[in-house]
CSV table of C-alpha atoms and ligand atoms in Angstrom, one decimal:
chain,number,residue,atom,x,y,z
A,1,UNK,CA,0.1,0.4,0.4
A,2,UNK,CA,1.5,3.5,-0.3
A,3,UNK,CA,-0.7,6.3,1.5
A,4,UNK,CA,-1.1,10.3,2.5
A,5,UNK,CA,-2.6,12.8,4.7
A,6,UNK,CA,-3.2,15.3,2.7
A,7,UNK,CA,-4.9,17.4,4.8
A,8,UNK,CA,-5.9,18.1,8.4
A,9,UNK,CA,-7.8,19.3,9.9
A,10,UNK,CA,-8.4,21.2,12.7
A,11,UNK,CA,-11.7,20.4,15.7
A,12,UNK,CA,-11.9,21.8,18.6
A,13,UNK,CA,-13.6,18.7,19.8
A,14,UNK,CA,-12.1,18.0,22.9
A,15,UNK,CA,-9.4,15.4,24.8
A,16,UNK,CA,-11.6,13.5,26.8
A,17,UNK,CA,-14.7,13.4,24.9
A,18,UNK,CA,-17.5,11.0,26.4
A,19,UNK,CA,-19.8,11.5,24.2
A,20,UNK,CA,-21.2,8.6,22.3
A,21,UNK,CA,-21.6,9.9,19.1
A,22,UNK,CA,-18.1,11.4,18.6
A,23,UNK,CA,-16.1,7.8,20.4
A,24,UNK,CA,-15.6,4.3,19.9
A,25,UNK,CA,-17.5,3.3,16.4
A,26,UNK,CA,-18.1,7.0,16.4
A,27,UNK,CA,-15.1,8.6,17.1
A,28,UNK,CA,-14.8,10.8,13.3
A,29,UNK,CA,-12.0,11.7,10.8
A,30,UNK,CA,-10.3,14.6,10.7
A,31,UNK,CA,-7.5,13.3,8.6
A,32,UNK,CA,-8.0,13.4,4.9
A,33,UNK,CA,-6.4,10.6,2.8
A,34,UNK,CA,-5.0,9.4,-0.5
A,35,UNK,CA,-4.1,5.3,-0.5
A,36,UNK,CA,-4.0,2.9,-3.7
A,37,UNK,CA,-3.0,-1.1,-4.5
A,38,UNK,CA,-4.4,-1.3,-0.8
A,39,UNK,CA,-3.6,-4.5,1.0
A,40,UNK,CA,-6.6,-7.3,0.6
A,41,UNK,CA,-7.1,-10.4,2.7
A,42,UNK,CA,-8.2,-12.7,-0.3
A,43,UNK,CA,-8.9,-11.3,-4.4
A,44,UNK,CA,-11.0,-8.2,-5.6
A,45,UNK,CA,-12.7,-10.1,-8.2
A,46,UNK,CA,-11.9,-8.8,-11.3
A,47,UNK,CA,-15.3,-8.1,-13.0
A,48,UNK,CA,-15.8,-5.4,-10.4
A,49,UNK,CA,-15.0,-2.1,-11.8
A,50,UNK,CA,-16.2,0.7,-10.4
A,51,UNK,CA,-16.8,3.2,-6.7
A,52,UNK,CA,-18.6,2.5,-3.5
A,53,UNK,CA,-18.9,5.5,-1.4
A,54,UNK,CA,-20.4,6.7,1.5
A,55,UNK,CA,-21.3,9.9,3.3
A,56,UNK,CA,-20.7,9.9,7.2
A,57,UNK,CA,-22.4,12.6,10.0
A,58,UNK,CA,-18.7,13.0,11.1
A,59,UNK,CA,-18.3,16.3,13.6
A,60,UNK,CA,-15.4,18.8,13.9
A,61,UNK,CA,-16.8,21.1,15.9
A,62,UNK,CA,-19.4,19.9,18.8
A,63,UNK,CA,-22.9,21.8,18.1
A,64,UNK,CA,-23.9,24.3,20.8
A,65,UNK,CA,-25.6,22.7,23.2
A,66,UNK,CA,-26.7,18.8,22.9
A,67,UNK,CA,-24.9,16.8,19.4
A,68,UNK,CA,-26.7,14.6,18.3
A,69,UNK,CA,-25.0,11.9,15.8
A,70,UNK,CA,-26.8,13.0,13.0
A,71,UNK,CA,-25.4,17.5,13.5
A,72,UNK,CA,-22.4,16.1,11.7
A,73,UNK,CA,-19.5,17.2,9.2
A,74,UNK,CA,-20.1,15.2,6.0
A,75,UNK,CA,-17.4,13.1,4.6
A,76,UNK,CA,-17.3,11.0,1.9
A,77,UNK,CA,-14.7,7.2,1.9
A,78,UNK,CA,-13.7,6.4,-1.7
A,79,UNK,CA,-13.0,3.1,-2.5
A,80,UNK,CA,-12.5,2.5,-6.4
A,81,UNK,CA,-11.8,-0.8,-7.2
A,82,UNK,CA,-10.2,-1.4,-11.3
A,83,UNK,CA,-8.6,-4.5,-12.5
A,84,UNK,CA,-8.2,-6.4,-9.2
A,85,UNK,CA,-6.9,-3.3,-7.8
A,86,UNK,CA,-8.1,-1.3,-4.9
A,87,UNK,CA,-7.4,2.3,-4.1
A,88,UNK,CA,-9.2,4.8,-0.9
A,89,UNK,CA,-9.6,8.4,-0.5
A,90,UNK,CA,-11.5,10.1,2.8
A,91,UNK,CA,-13.3,14.0,1.6
A,92,UNK,CA,-15.2,16.3,3.8
A,93,UNK,CA,-18.0,18.3,2.3
A,94,UNK,CA,-16.7,21.4,2.0
A,95,UNK,CA,-20.6,22.5,3.0
A,96,UNK,CA,-20.6,26.7,3.4
A,97,UNK,CA,-21.5,25.9,6.7
A,98,UNK,CA,-18.3,23.5,8.1
A,99,UNK,CA,-15.6,26.7,5.9
A,100,UNK,CA,-17.7,29.2,8.4
A,101,UNK,CA,-17.6,27.1,11.2
A,102,UNK,CA,-13.3,26.2,10.1
A,103,UNK,CA,-14.0,31.1,9.7
A,104,UNK,CA,-14.3,31.5,13.3
A,105,UNK,CA,-12.5,28.1,14.9
A,106,UNK,CA,-16.1,27.8,16.9
A,107,UNK,CA,-20.2,26.2,16.2
A,108,UNK,CA,-22.1,28.4,15.2
A,109,UNK,CA,-25.2,26.9,15.2
A,110,UNK,CA,-27.3,24.7,17.7
A,111,UNK,CA,-27.6,20.6,17.0
A,112,UNK,CA,-31.4,19.0,15.7
A,113,UNK,CA,-31.1,18.4,19.3
A,114,UNK,CA,-31.4,22.1,20.7
A,115,UNK,CA,-33.2,25.0,20.3
A,116,UNK,CA,-33.2,27.3,16.4
A,117,UNK,CA,-32.7,30.9,18.6
A,118,UNK,CA,-29.3,29.5,20.5
A,119,UNK,CA,-27.4,29.6,17.2
A,120,UNK,CA,-24.7,32.0,16.7
A,121,UNK,CA,-25.6,32.3,13.6
A,122,UNK,CA,-29.3,34.3,11.7
A,123,UNK,CA,-29.6,32.5,9.0
A,124,UNK,CA,-28.8,29.4,8.3
A,125,UNK,CA,-30.2,26.5,6.3
A,126,UNK,CA,-32.8,23.3,7.1
A,127,UNK,CA,-36.9,22.9,7.2
A,128,UNK,CA,-36.1,23.7,11.2
A,129,UNK,CA,-34.2,27.3,10.1
A,130,UNK,CA,-30.4,28.1,11.9
A,131,UNK,CA,-29.0,25.1,11.6
A,132,UNK,CA,-26.0,23.8,9.5
A,133,UNK,CA,-26.4,21.8,6.1
A,134,UNK,CA,-24.0,19.2,7.0
A,135,UNK,CA,-24.8,18.0,3.1
A,136,UNK,CA,-23.6,14.8,5.9
A,137,UNK,CA,-26.4,12.8,5.1
A,138,UNK,CA,-27.2,11.0,1.6
A,139,UNK,CA,-24.7,10.0,-1.6
A,140,UNK,CA,-24.8,9.2,-4.9
A,141,UNK,CA,-23.8,9.4,-7.9
A,142,UNK,CA,-26.0,11.4,-10.8
A,143,UNK,CA,-24.2,12.0,-14.2
A,144,UNK,CA,-21.3,10.8,-13.1
A,145,UNK,CA,-20.7,13.1,-9.8
A,146,UNK,CA,-21.3,12.5,-6.4
A,147,UNK,CA,-23.7,14.7,-4.8
A,148,UNK,CA,-24.2,14.9,-0.8
A,149,UNK,CA,-27.1,16.0,0.7
A,150,UNK,CA,-28.8,16.3,4.4
A,151,UNK,CA,-32.3,14.9,5.7
A,152,UNK,CA,-33.2,18.9,6.8
A,153,UNK,CA,-32.7,20.1,3.4
A,154,UNK,CA,-30.3,22.2,2.5
A,155,UNK,CA,-28.0,22.4,-0.6
A,156,UNK,CA,-26.3,19.5,-3.0
A,157,UNK,CA,-22.7,19.6,-2.7
A,158,UNK,CA,-20.5,17.7,-5.8
A,159,UNK,CA,-17.8,16.4,-5.9
A,160,UNK,CA,-15.4,14.1,-8.9
A,161,UNK,CA,-16.5,10.4,-7.4
A,162,UNK,CA,-12.9,8.8,-8.0
A,163,UNK,CA,-11.2,11.3,-7.8
A,164,UNK,CA,-13.6,13.4,-4.9
A,165,UNK,CA,-13.0,16.9,-5.9
A,166,UNK,CA,-14.7,19.7,-4.8
A,167,UNK,CA,-17.1,20.9,-7.7
A,168,UNK,CA,-18.8,23.4,-5.6
A,169,UNK,CA,-22.7,24.1,-5.3
A,170,UNK,CA,-26.0,21.7,-8.3
A,171,UNK,CA,-27.1,24.8,-9.4
A,172,UNK,CA,-30.7,23.0,-10.0
A,173,UNK,CA,-31.2,23.4,-6.4
A,174,UNK,CA,-31.9,27.3,-6.8
A,175,UNK,CA,-34.6,26.6,-9.8
A,176,UNK,CA,-35.9,24.3,-6.9
A,177,UNK,CA,-39.2,25.9,-5.0
A,178,UNK,CA,-39.0,25.1,-2.3
A,179,UNK,CA,-37.2,27.4,0.4
A,180,UNK,CA,-35.7,25.3,2.5
A,181,UNK,CA,-33.7,23.6,-1.2
A,182,UNK,CA,-33.0,19.9,-1.0
A,183,UNK,CA,-33.8,17.3,1.0
A,184,UNK,CA,-30.9,13.6,1.6
A,185,UNK,CA,-32.7,10.5,-1.1
A,186,UNK,CA,-32.8,11.8,-4.8
A,187,UNK,CA,-33.9,9.3,-6.4
A,188,UNK,CA,-32.2,7.5,-9.4
A,189,UNK,CA,-33.7,5.4,-12.1
A,190,UNK,CA,-30.7,4.4,-14.1
A,191,UNK,CA,-32.9,3.8,-16.3
A,192,UNK,CA,-33.6,7.5,-17.5
A,193,UNK,CA,-30.7,9.1,-16.2
A,194,UNK,CA,-33.6,11.3,-14.1
A,195,UNK,CA,-33.0,11.6,-10.7
A,196,UNK,CA,-36.5,12.3,-8.4
A,197,UNK,CA,-36.5,15.6,-6.3
A,198,UNK,CA,-38.4,16.9,-2.5
A,199,UNK,CA,-38.0,19.2,-1.1
A,200,UNK,CA,-40.2,20.1,2.7
A,201,UNK,CA,-40.5,23.7,5.1
A,202,UNK,CA,-43.2,25.2,7.3
A,203,UNK,CA,-44.0,27.8,5.0
A,204,UNK,CA,-47.4,26.5,2.5
A,205,UNK,CA,-47.9,24.5,0.7
A,206,UNK,CA,-45.1,22.4,2.8
A,207,UNK,CA,-43.6,20.2,0.1
A,208,UNK,CA,-42.0,19.6,-3.5
A,209,UNK,CA,-41.5,17.5,-5.2
A,210,UNK,CA,-39.5,18.0,-8.8
A,211,UNK,CA,-37.6,16.1,-11.6
A,212,UNK,CA,-33.6,16.8,-12.4
A,213,UNK,CA,-32.5,15.2,-16.0
A,214,UNK,CA,-29.9,13.0,-17.3
A,215,UNK,CA,-27.9,15.8,-18.3
A,216,UNK,CA,-29.0,18.0,-14.5
A,217,UNK,CA,-31.1,20.2,-16.1
A,218,UNK,CA,-34.4,20.5,-12.9
A,219,UNK,CA,-37.2,20.4,-15.9
A,220,UNK,CA,-39.6,19.6,-13.9
A,221,UNK,CA,-41.5,20.7,-10.2
A,222,UNK,CA,-44.4,21.0,-8.4
A,223,UNK,CA,-45.9,21.8,-5.2
A,224,UNK,CA,-47.3,18.4,-2.6
A,225,UNK,CA,-49.5,20.8,-0.5
A,226,UNK,CA,-49.7,19.5,2.7
A,227,UNK,CA,-51.8,19.9,5.7
A,228,UNK,CA,-49.1,21.4,7.3
A,229,UNK,CA,-45.3,20.9,8.5
A,230,UNK,CA,-44.1,17.1,7.6
A,231,UNK,CA,-41.3,15.9,8.3
A,232,UNK,CA,-39.9,12.6,5.2
A,233,UNK,CA,-37.2,11.5,4.7
A,234,UNK,CA,-37.3,9.0,2.0
A,235,UNK,CA,-39.8,9.3,-1.6
A,236,UNK,CA,-39.6,6.3,-4.4
A,237,UNK,CA,-40.9,5.9,-7.2
A,238,UNK,CA,-41.8,3.5,-10.6
A,239,UNK,CA,-42.0,3.4,-13.5
A,240,UNK,CA,-44.6,6.0,-14.3
A,241,UNK,CA,-45.2,7.5,-10.2
A,242,UNK,CA,-43.7,9.4,-7.9
A,243,UNK,CA,-44.6,8.4,-4.3
A,244,UNK,CA,-44.1,11.5,-1.4
A,245,UNK,CA,-45.3,10.4,1.9
A,246,UNK,CA,-46.9,12.6,5.3
A,247,UNK,CA,-46.1,10.7,7.8
A,248,UNK,CA,-48.4,11.2,11.4
A,249,UNK,CA,-44.5,11.8,13.0
A,250,UNK,CA,-44.3,15.5,13.4
A,251,UNK,CA,-43.2,19.2,15.0
A,252,UNK,CA,-46.3,19.4,17.3
A,253,UNK,CA,-47.5,22.9,15.6
A,254,UNK,CA,-48.3,24.7,18.9
A,255,UNK,CA,-44.0,24.3,20.0
A,256,UNK,CA,-43.3,24.9,16.4
A,257,UNK,CA,-45.5,28.3,18.3
A,258,UNK,CA,-43.4,28.6,20.8
A,259,UNK,CA,-39.3,28.1,18.3
A,260,UNK,CA,-39.7,24.7,19.6
A,261,UNK,CA,-39.5,22.0,17.1
A,262,UNK,CA,-41.0,19.0,19.1
A,263,UNK,CA,-41.3,15.6,16.8
A,264,UNK,CA,-44.7,14.0,18.1
A,265,UNK,CA,-46.5,10.5,16.0
A,266,UNK,CA,-49.9,11.2,16.6
A,267,UNK,CA,-51.4,7.7,16.8
A,268,UNK,CA,-54.5,8.8,15.3
A,269,UNK,CA,-53.7,10.4,12.1
A,270,UNK,CA,-53.0,7.6,8.9
A,271,UNK,CA,-50.3,7.9,7.4
A,272,UNK,CA,-50.8,9.1,3.8
A,273,UNK,CA,-49.2,8.5,0.4
A,274,UNK,CA,-49.7,11.1,-2.8
A,275,UNK,CA,-48.7,9.5,-6.2
A,276,UNK,CA,-47.7,11.4,-8.7
A,277,UNK,CA,-47.7,11.0,-12.3
A,278,UNK,CA,-43.4,11.6,-12.4
A,279,UNK,CA,-44.2,14.7,-15.2
A,280,UNK,CA,-48.2,14.9,-13.2
A,281,UNK,CA,-49.4,18.4,-11.5
A,282,UNK,CA,-50.2,19.0,-8.3
A,283,UNK,CA,-54.4,18.3,-10.3
A,284,UNK,CA,-52.9,14.6,-10.8
A,285,UNK,CA,-51.9,13.5,-7.1
A,286,UNK,CA,-54.0,10.4,-6.0
A,287,UNK,CA,-54.0,10.1,-2.2
A,288,UNK,CA,-53.9,7.3,-0.5
A,289,UNK,CA,-54.5,7.0,3.2
A,290,UNK,CA,-52.5,3.8,5.1
A,291,UNK,CA,-51.6,3.4,8.7
A,292,UNK,CA,-50.7,5.0,11.0
A,293,UNK,CA,-46.6,4.9,11.2
A,294,UNK,CA,-43.1,6.1,10.5
A,295,UNK,CA,-41.0,5.3,7.4
A,296,UNK,CA,-37.4,6.2,7.6
A,297,UNK,CA,-36.2,4.2,4.0
A,298,UNK,CA,-38.1,2.8,1.1
A,299,UNK,CA,-37.1,-0.1,-0.5
A,300,UNK,CA,-38.6,-0.2,-3.7
A,301,UNK,CA,-41.4,1.1,-5.9
A,302,UNK,CA,-43.8,-1.0,-8.7
A,303,UNK,CA,-46.3,-1.1,-10.9
A,304,UNK,CA,-48.1,-4.8,-11.1
A,305,UNK,CA,-51.8,-4.1,-13.1
A,306,UNK,CA,-54.0,-1.9,-11.5
A,307,UNK,CA,-51.5,-1.9,-8.5
A,308,UNK,CA,-48.9,-0.3,-7.5
A,309,UNK,CA,-46.6,-1.8,-5.1
A,310,UNK,CA,-44.8,0.5,-2.2
A,311,UNK,CA,-42.4,-1.6,-0.4
A,312,UNK,CA,-40.2,0.6,3.1
A,313,UNK,CA,-39.7,-0.5,7.3
A,314,UNK,CA,-42.8,-0.1,9.4
A,315,UNK,CA,-42.0,1.8,12.6
A,316,UNK,CA,-43.7,-0.8,15.3
A,317,UNK,CA,-42.9,2.6,17.5
A,318,UNK,CA,-42.2,5.6,16.0
A,319,UNK,CA,-41.6,7.3,19.6
A,320,UNK,CA,-39.8,5.2,21.6
A,321,UNK,CA,-41.1,5.8,25.1
A,322,UNK,CA,-37.7,5.9,28.5
A,323,UNK,CA,-36.6,2.4,29.3
A,324,UNK,CA,-35.9,2.0,33.1
A,325,UNK,CA,-32.4,1.0,33.1
A,326,UNK,CA,-31.1,2.5,29.5
A,327,UNK,CA,-28.0,5.0,31.0
A,328,UNK,CA,-28.6,8.7,30.3
A,329,UNK,CA,-27.2,9.1,27.1
A,330,UNK,CA,-28.2,6.3,25.4
A,331,UNK,CA,-31.7,6.6,26.2
A,332,UNK,CA,-31.9,10.4,24.5
A,333,UNK,CA,-31.1,8.7,21.8
A,334,UNK,CA,-33.8,5.7,21.4
A,335,UNK,CA,-35.2,7.3,17.9
A,336,UNK,CA,-32.0,6.2,16.2
A,337,UNK,CA,-32.0,2.7,17.6
A,338,UNK,CA,-33.8,0.3,15.0
A,339,UNK,CA,-34.9,-2.8,17.6
A,340,UNK,CA,-36.7,0.7,19.3
A,341,UNK,CA,-38.6,1.7,16.5
A,342,UNK,CA,-39.3,-2.0,14.9
A,343,UNK,CA,-38.2,-2.0,11.6
A,344,UNK,CA,-39.6,-4.4,9.4
A,345,UNK,CA,-39.8,-4.9,6.1
A,346,UNK,CA,-44.0,-3.8,5.0
A,347,UNK,CA,-45.2,-3.6,1.9
A,348,UNK,CA,-48.1,-1.2,0.7
A,349,UNK,CA,-50.2,-2.3,-2.6
A,350,UNK,CA,-52.7,1.0,-3.3
A,351,UNK,CA,-55.7,1.0,-6.0
A,352,UNK,CA,-54.9,2.7,-9.0
A,353,UNK,CA,-58.2,2.4,-10.1
A,354,UNK,CA,-60.2,2.1,-7.0
A,355,UNK,CA,-58.5,4.0,-4.9
A,356,UNK,CA,-58.0,0.5,-2.5
A,357,UNK,CA,-55.3,0.5,0.2
A,358,UNK,CA,-53.3,-3.0,1.1
A,359,UNK,CA,-50.7,-3.9,3.6
A,360,UNK,CA,-48.8,-6.4,5.0
A,361,UNK,CA,-45.4,-7.1,7.1
A,362,UNK,CA,-42.4,-9.1,4.7
A,363,UNK,CA,-39.9,-10.2,7.2
A,364,UNK,CA,-40.3,-10.2,11.3
A,365,UNK,CA,-36.9,-9.2,11.9
A,366,UNK,CA,-36.2,-5.5,11.9
A,367,UNK,CA,-33.9,-4.5,10.1
A,368,UNK,CA,-34.1,-1.4,7.6
A,369,UNK,CA,-31.8,1.0,5.0
A,370,UNK,CA,-32.5,-1.6,2.3
A,371,UNK,CA,-30.4,-1.5,-0.2
A,372,UNK,CA,-31.6,-3.2,-3.9
A,373,UNK,CA,-30.0,-4.3,-7.4
A,374,UNK,CA,-30.1,-0.4,-8.8
A,375,UNK,CA,-30.5,-1.1,-12.5
A,376,UNK,CA,-33.9,-2.7,-11.7
A,377,UNK,CA,-35.2,0.3,-9.4
A,378,UNK,CA,-38.4,0.9,-9.8
A,379,UNK,CA,-39.2,-2.7,-11.5
A,380,UNK,CA,-40.2,-5.8,-10.0
A,381,UNK,CA,-37.7,-7.2,-7.8
A,382,UNK,CA,-37.0,-9.9,-5.8
A,383,UNK,CA,-34.1,-8.9,-3.6
A,384,UNK,CA,-32.8,-6.1,-1.3
A,385,UNK,CA,-29.9,-6.5,0.9
A,386,UNK,CA,-31.2,-5.3,4.5
A,387,UNK,CA,-28.3,-3.9,7.5
A,388,UNK,CA,-29.6,-4.9,11.5
A,389,UNK,CA,-29.4,-2.8,14.2
A,390,UNK,CA,-27.0,-3.6,17.5
A,391,UNK,CA,-29.2,-3.4,20.4
A,392,UNK,CA,-29.5,-0.2,21.8
A,393,UNK,CA,-27.5,2.2,19.4
A,394,UNK,CA,-27.0,3.2,16.2
A,395,UNK,CA,-24.2,1.0,14.9
A,396,UNK,CA,-24.6,-2.4,12.4
A,397,UNK,CA,-24.4,-5.3,13.4
A,398,UNK,CA,-25.5,-7.4,10.2
A,399,UNK,CA,-26.2,-8.2,7.0
A,400,UNK,CA,-29.4,-10.2,5.7
A,401,UNK,CA,-30.2,-10.7,1.8
A,402,UNK,CA,-33.9,-11.0,1.6
A,403,UNK,CA,-35.5,-12.3,-1.0
A,404,UNK,CA,-38.9,-10.6,-0.7
A,405,UNK,CA,-40.8,-13.2,-3.6
A,406,UNK,CA,-40.3,-16.8,-0.6
A,407,UNK,CA,-40.1,-14.8,2.1
A,408,UNK,CA,-36.8,-16.2,2.7
A,409,UNK,CA,-33.8,-15.3,4.5
A,410,UNK,CA,-29.7,-14.8,5.0
A,411,UNK,CA,-27.9,-13.7,7.7
A,412,UNK,CA,-23.7,-12.5,7.8
A,413,UNK,CA,-23.4,-11.5,11.3
A,414,UNK,CA,-20.3,-8.9,11.3
A,415,UNK,CA,-18.6,-10.2,14.4
A,416,UNK,CA,-18.9,-9.3,18.0
A,417,UNK,CA,-17.3,-4.8,18.0
A,418,UNK,CA,-17.6,-4.8,15.0
A,419,UNK,CA,-19.9,-3.0,12.0
A,420,UNK,CA,-20.4,-2.0,9.1
A,421,UNK,CA,-22.1,0.6,6.9
A,422,UNK,CA,-24.7,0.6,4.4
A,423,UNK,CA,-24.4,-2.5,1.3
A,424,UNK,CA,-25.3,-1.4,-2.0
A,425,UNK,CA,-25.4,-3.9,-3.9
A,426,UNK,CA,-22.3,-3.6,-8.0
A,427,UNK,CA,-23.7,-5.9,-10.3
A,428,UNK,CA,-20.5,-8.1,-11.8
A,429,UNK,CA,-19.2,-6.7,-15.0
A,430,UNK,CA,-22.0,-8.5,-18.1
A,431,UNK,CA,-24.4,-9.5,-14.8
A,432,UNK,CA,-27.8,-11.2,-15.7
A,433,UNK,CA,-29.6,-12.4,-13.1
A,434,UNK,CA,-30.9,-10.1,-10.2
A,435,UNK,CA,-29.0,-11.1,-7.2
A,436,UNK,CA,-25.5,-11.7,-10.2
A,437,UNK,CA,-23.3,-9.4,-8.5
A,438,UNK,CA,-21.3,-8.1,-5.1
A,439,UNK,CA,-22.0,-6.2,-1.4
A,440,UNK,CA,-20.0,-3.6,-0.7
A,441,UNK,CA,-19.5,-2.0,2.9
A,442,UNK,CA,-16.8,-0.1,5.1
A,443,UNK,CA,-16.4,-2.1,8.4
A,444,UNK,CA,-15.4,0.0,12.0
A,445,UNK,CA,-13.5,-3.0,13.4
A,446,UNK,CA,-12.5,-2.1,17.4
A,447,UNK,CA,-11.5,-5.6,18.4
A,448,UNK,CA,-8.7,-4.8,16.3
A,449,UNK,CA,-8.7,-0.7,15.3
A,450,UNK,CA,-9.2,-1.3,12.2
A,451,UNK,CA,-11.5,-0.6,8.8
A,452,UNK,CA,-11.5,-3.1,5.9
A,453,UNK,CA,-13.7,-2.7,2.7
A,454,UNK,CA,-15.7,-6.2,2.9
A,455,UNK,CA,-16.2,-7.7,-0.3
A,456,UNK,CA,-19.0,-10.1,-1.1
A,457,UNK,CA,-20.6,-12.5,-3.2
A,458,UNK,CA,-24.2,-12.2,-3.6
A,459,UNK,CA,-25.4,-15.1,-3.9
A,460,UNK,CA,-23.2,-16.8,-1.8
A,461,UNK,CA,-23.8,-14.5,1.7
A,462,UNK,CA,-23.2,-16.7,4.4
A,463,UNK,CA,-20.7,-18.2,3.2
A,464,UNK,CA,-18.5,-14.5,4.6
A,465,UNK,CA,-16.6,-12.6,2.6
A,466,UNK,CA,-14.9,-12.4,-0.6
A,467,UNK,CA,-12.4,-10.1,0.1
A,468,UNK,CA,-11.1,-8.0,2.5
A,469,UNK,CA,-9.4,-4.8,2.2
A,470,UNK,CA,-7.5,-2.5,4.2
A,471,UNK,CA,-8.1,1.0,4.7
A,472,UNK,CA,-5.5,3.4,6.3
A,473,UNK,CA,-6.9,3.7,9.3
A,474,UNK,CA,-10.2,3.1,11.9
A,475,UNK,CA,-12.4,5.4,10.3
A,476,UNK,CA,-16.4,6.1,12.0
A,477,UNK,CA,-19.0,4.2,11.7
A,478,UNK,CA,-21.7,6.1,8.9
A,479,UNK,CA,-24.2,5.3,6.9
A,480,UNK,CA,-26.0,6.1,3.5
A,481,UNK,CA,-24.3,5.1,0.4
A,482,UNK,CA,-23.9,3.8,-3.6
A,483,UNK,CA,-22.2,2.2,-5.4
A,484,UNK,CA,-21.7,2.8,-9.3
A,485,UNK,CA,-20.3,1.2,-11.9
A,486,UNK,CA,-17.1,2.9,-14.2
A,487,UNK,CA,-19.1,2.1,-16.5
A,488,UNK,CA,-21.2,4.8,-16.0
A,489,UNK,CA,-18.3,7.4,-14.6
A,490,UNK,CA,-17.7,6.4,-18.3
A,491,UNK,CA,-20.9,7.8,-19.7
A,492,UNK,CA,-20.5,11.7,-18.1
A,493,UNK,CA,-22.3,13.8,-20.2
B,1,FE2,FE1,-31.6,8.7,4.6
């Protein structure tokens, strides 16, 4: 391996930090590396060519007030594969907010768990307002450019997926009518090259939906009127429809009046889905109702005759109560504990002719962060690759391949003290079957104080990784990620 540190960022986190989401497996990285010819245990398949990218909430400063794991500055970790060899890079997402805090040498905004009015700056981003857009939530590659985005809405930052060079902000965000910008979970349809986007805010109509074409131009944007401010996190699409949601977990309207943003789950309000033709208008939206829940992530959607099928993770307890005996710092973060939220795969069916809704659970196993073969997004599919959570924590301890046709599941446990990341599927070059490809995940190994990229054959998950690629240092745990093939990168327009 040849490696070099290309930059070190000045952090003001306390030396004796004891925050559970800034230490241990969540200890952030402040050095930016370039490393080539990485050491491999096993063999990198010759037909794995492309880039695996993962975004990370990686704090440089503590937030003003209480720190939440979603407050950290964005950092991309990248590994690229070509001809059986691997290279690694990591870079901060150099957001405007991060730059301002670097210049000030201190935090300027409160995090998600504190009051907006305690921020030092009057301006800021996010549906709540006066927070930092860290662009730390999501990453996808569209038209050969890596795009990062933030869960509370904001700008979309662009980076070169190979070099991680800063390419500035996507200009189409300023044309999108949402006053807060774009939410994380922009959705890529590889079949058309389109990017489907949404944004939400505390002002009417409360949500917008739009389409960015394959060349990166905003070509469609509509209002999605909601009854009030909502907290959607993700959207879905099929070949012909976009699906937005109005979930009954949102900021208490009376508390917003008082300047506090306190999420509550309203058990008596149904879950609502807005189904709209992908280039349809506000008048074309069809609304469907279902059992009350919150859904962080959708898995996929597709059409079958008059029915639109939507799969996602149903939270059986979206607002878990305090539990006796849980230490305070962890009790505060129980709403990111999959085990407490009871997130299970679920299927909704919407009849586009009669307006009927049907729903059913797809598994008894608690899991989330589902990935599929990206080439069949929006179409009928069979396999999903999901993460299991370490109870009590926001950490992924295992990986499940679920066959949604037969209901069978295969499980791989990373091992005690080893945590993985959201695990995308990389189709094998020349693949013909849906699961003919590889699964990739970055690990944080607390036993060996190191990180690896594990490569699995998706048809043989339980056999364990076929290759382990060593990174130059242990990296923080992190979440959303994507795979993009060398072929797709070469076709940038
Ligand atoms: Fe997410």
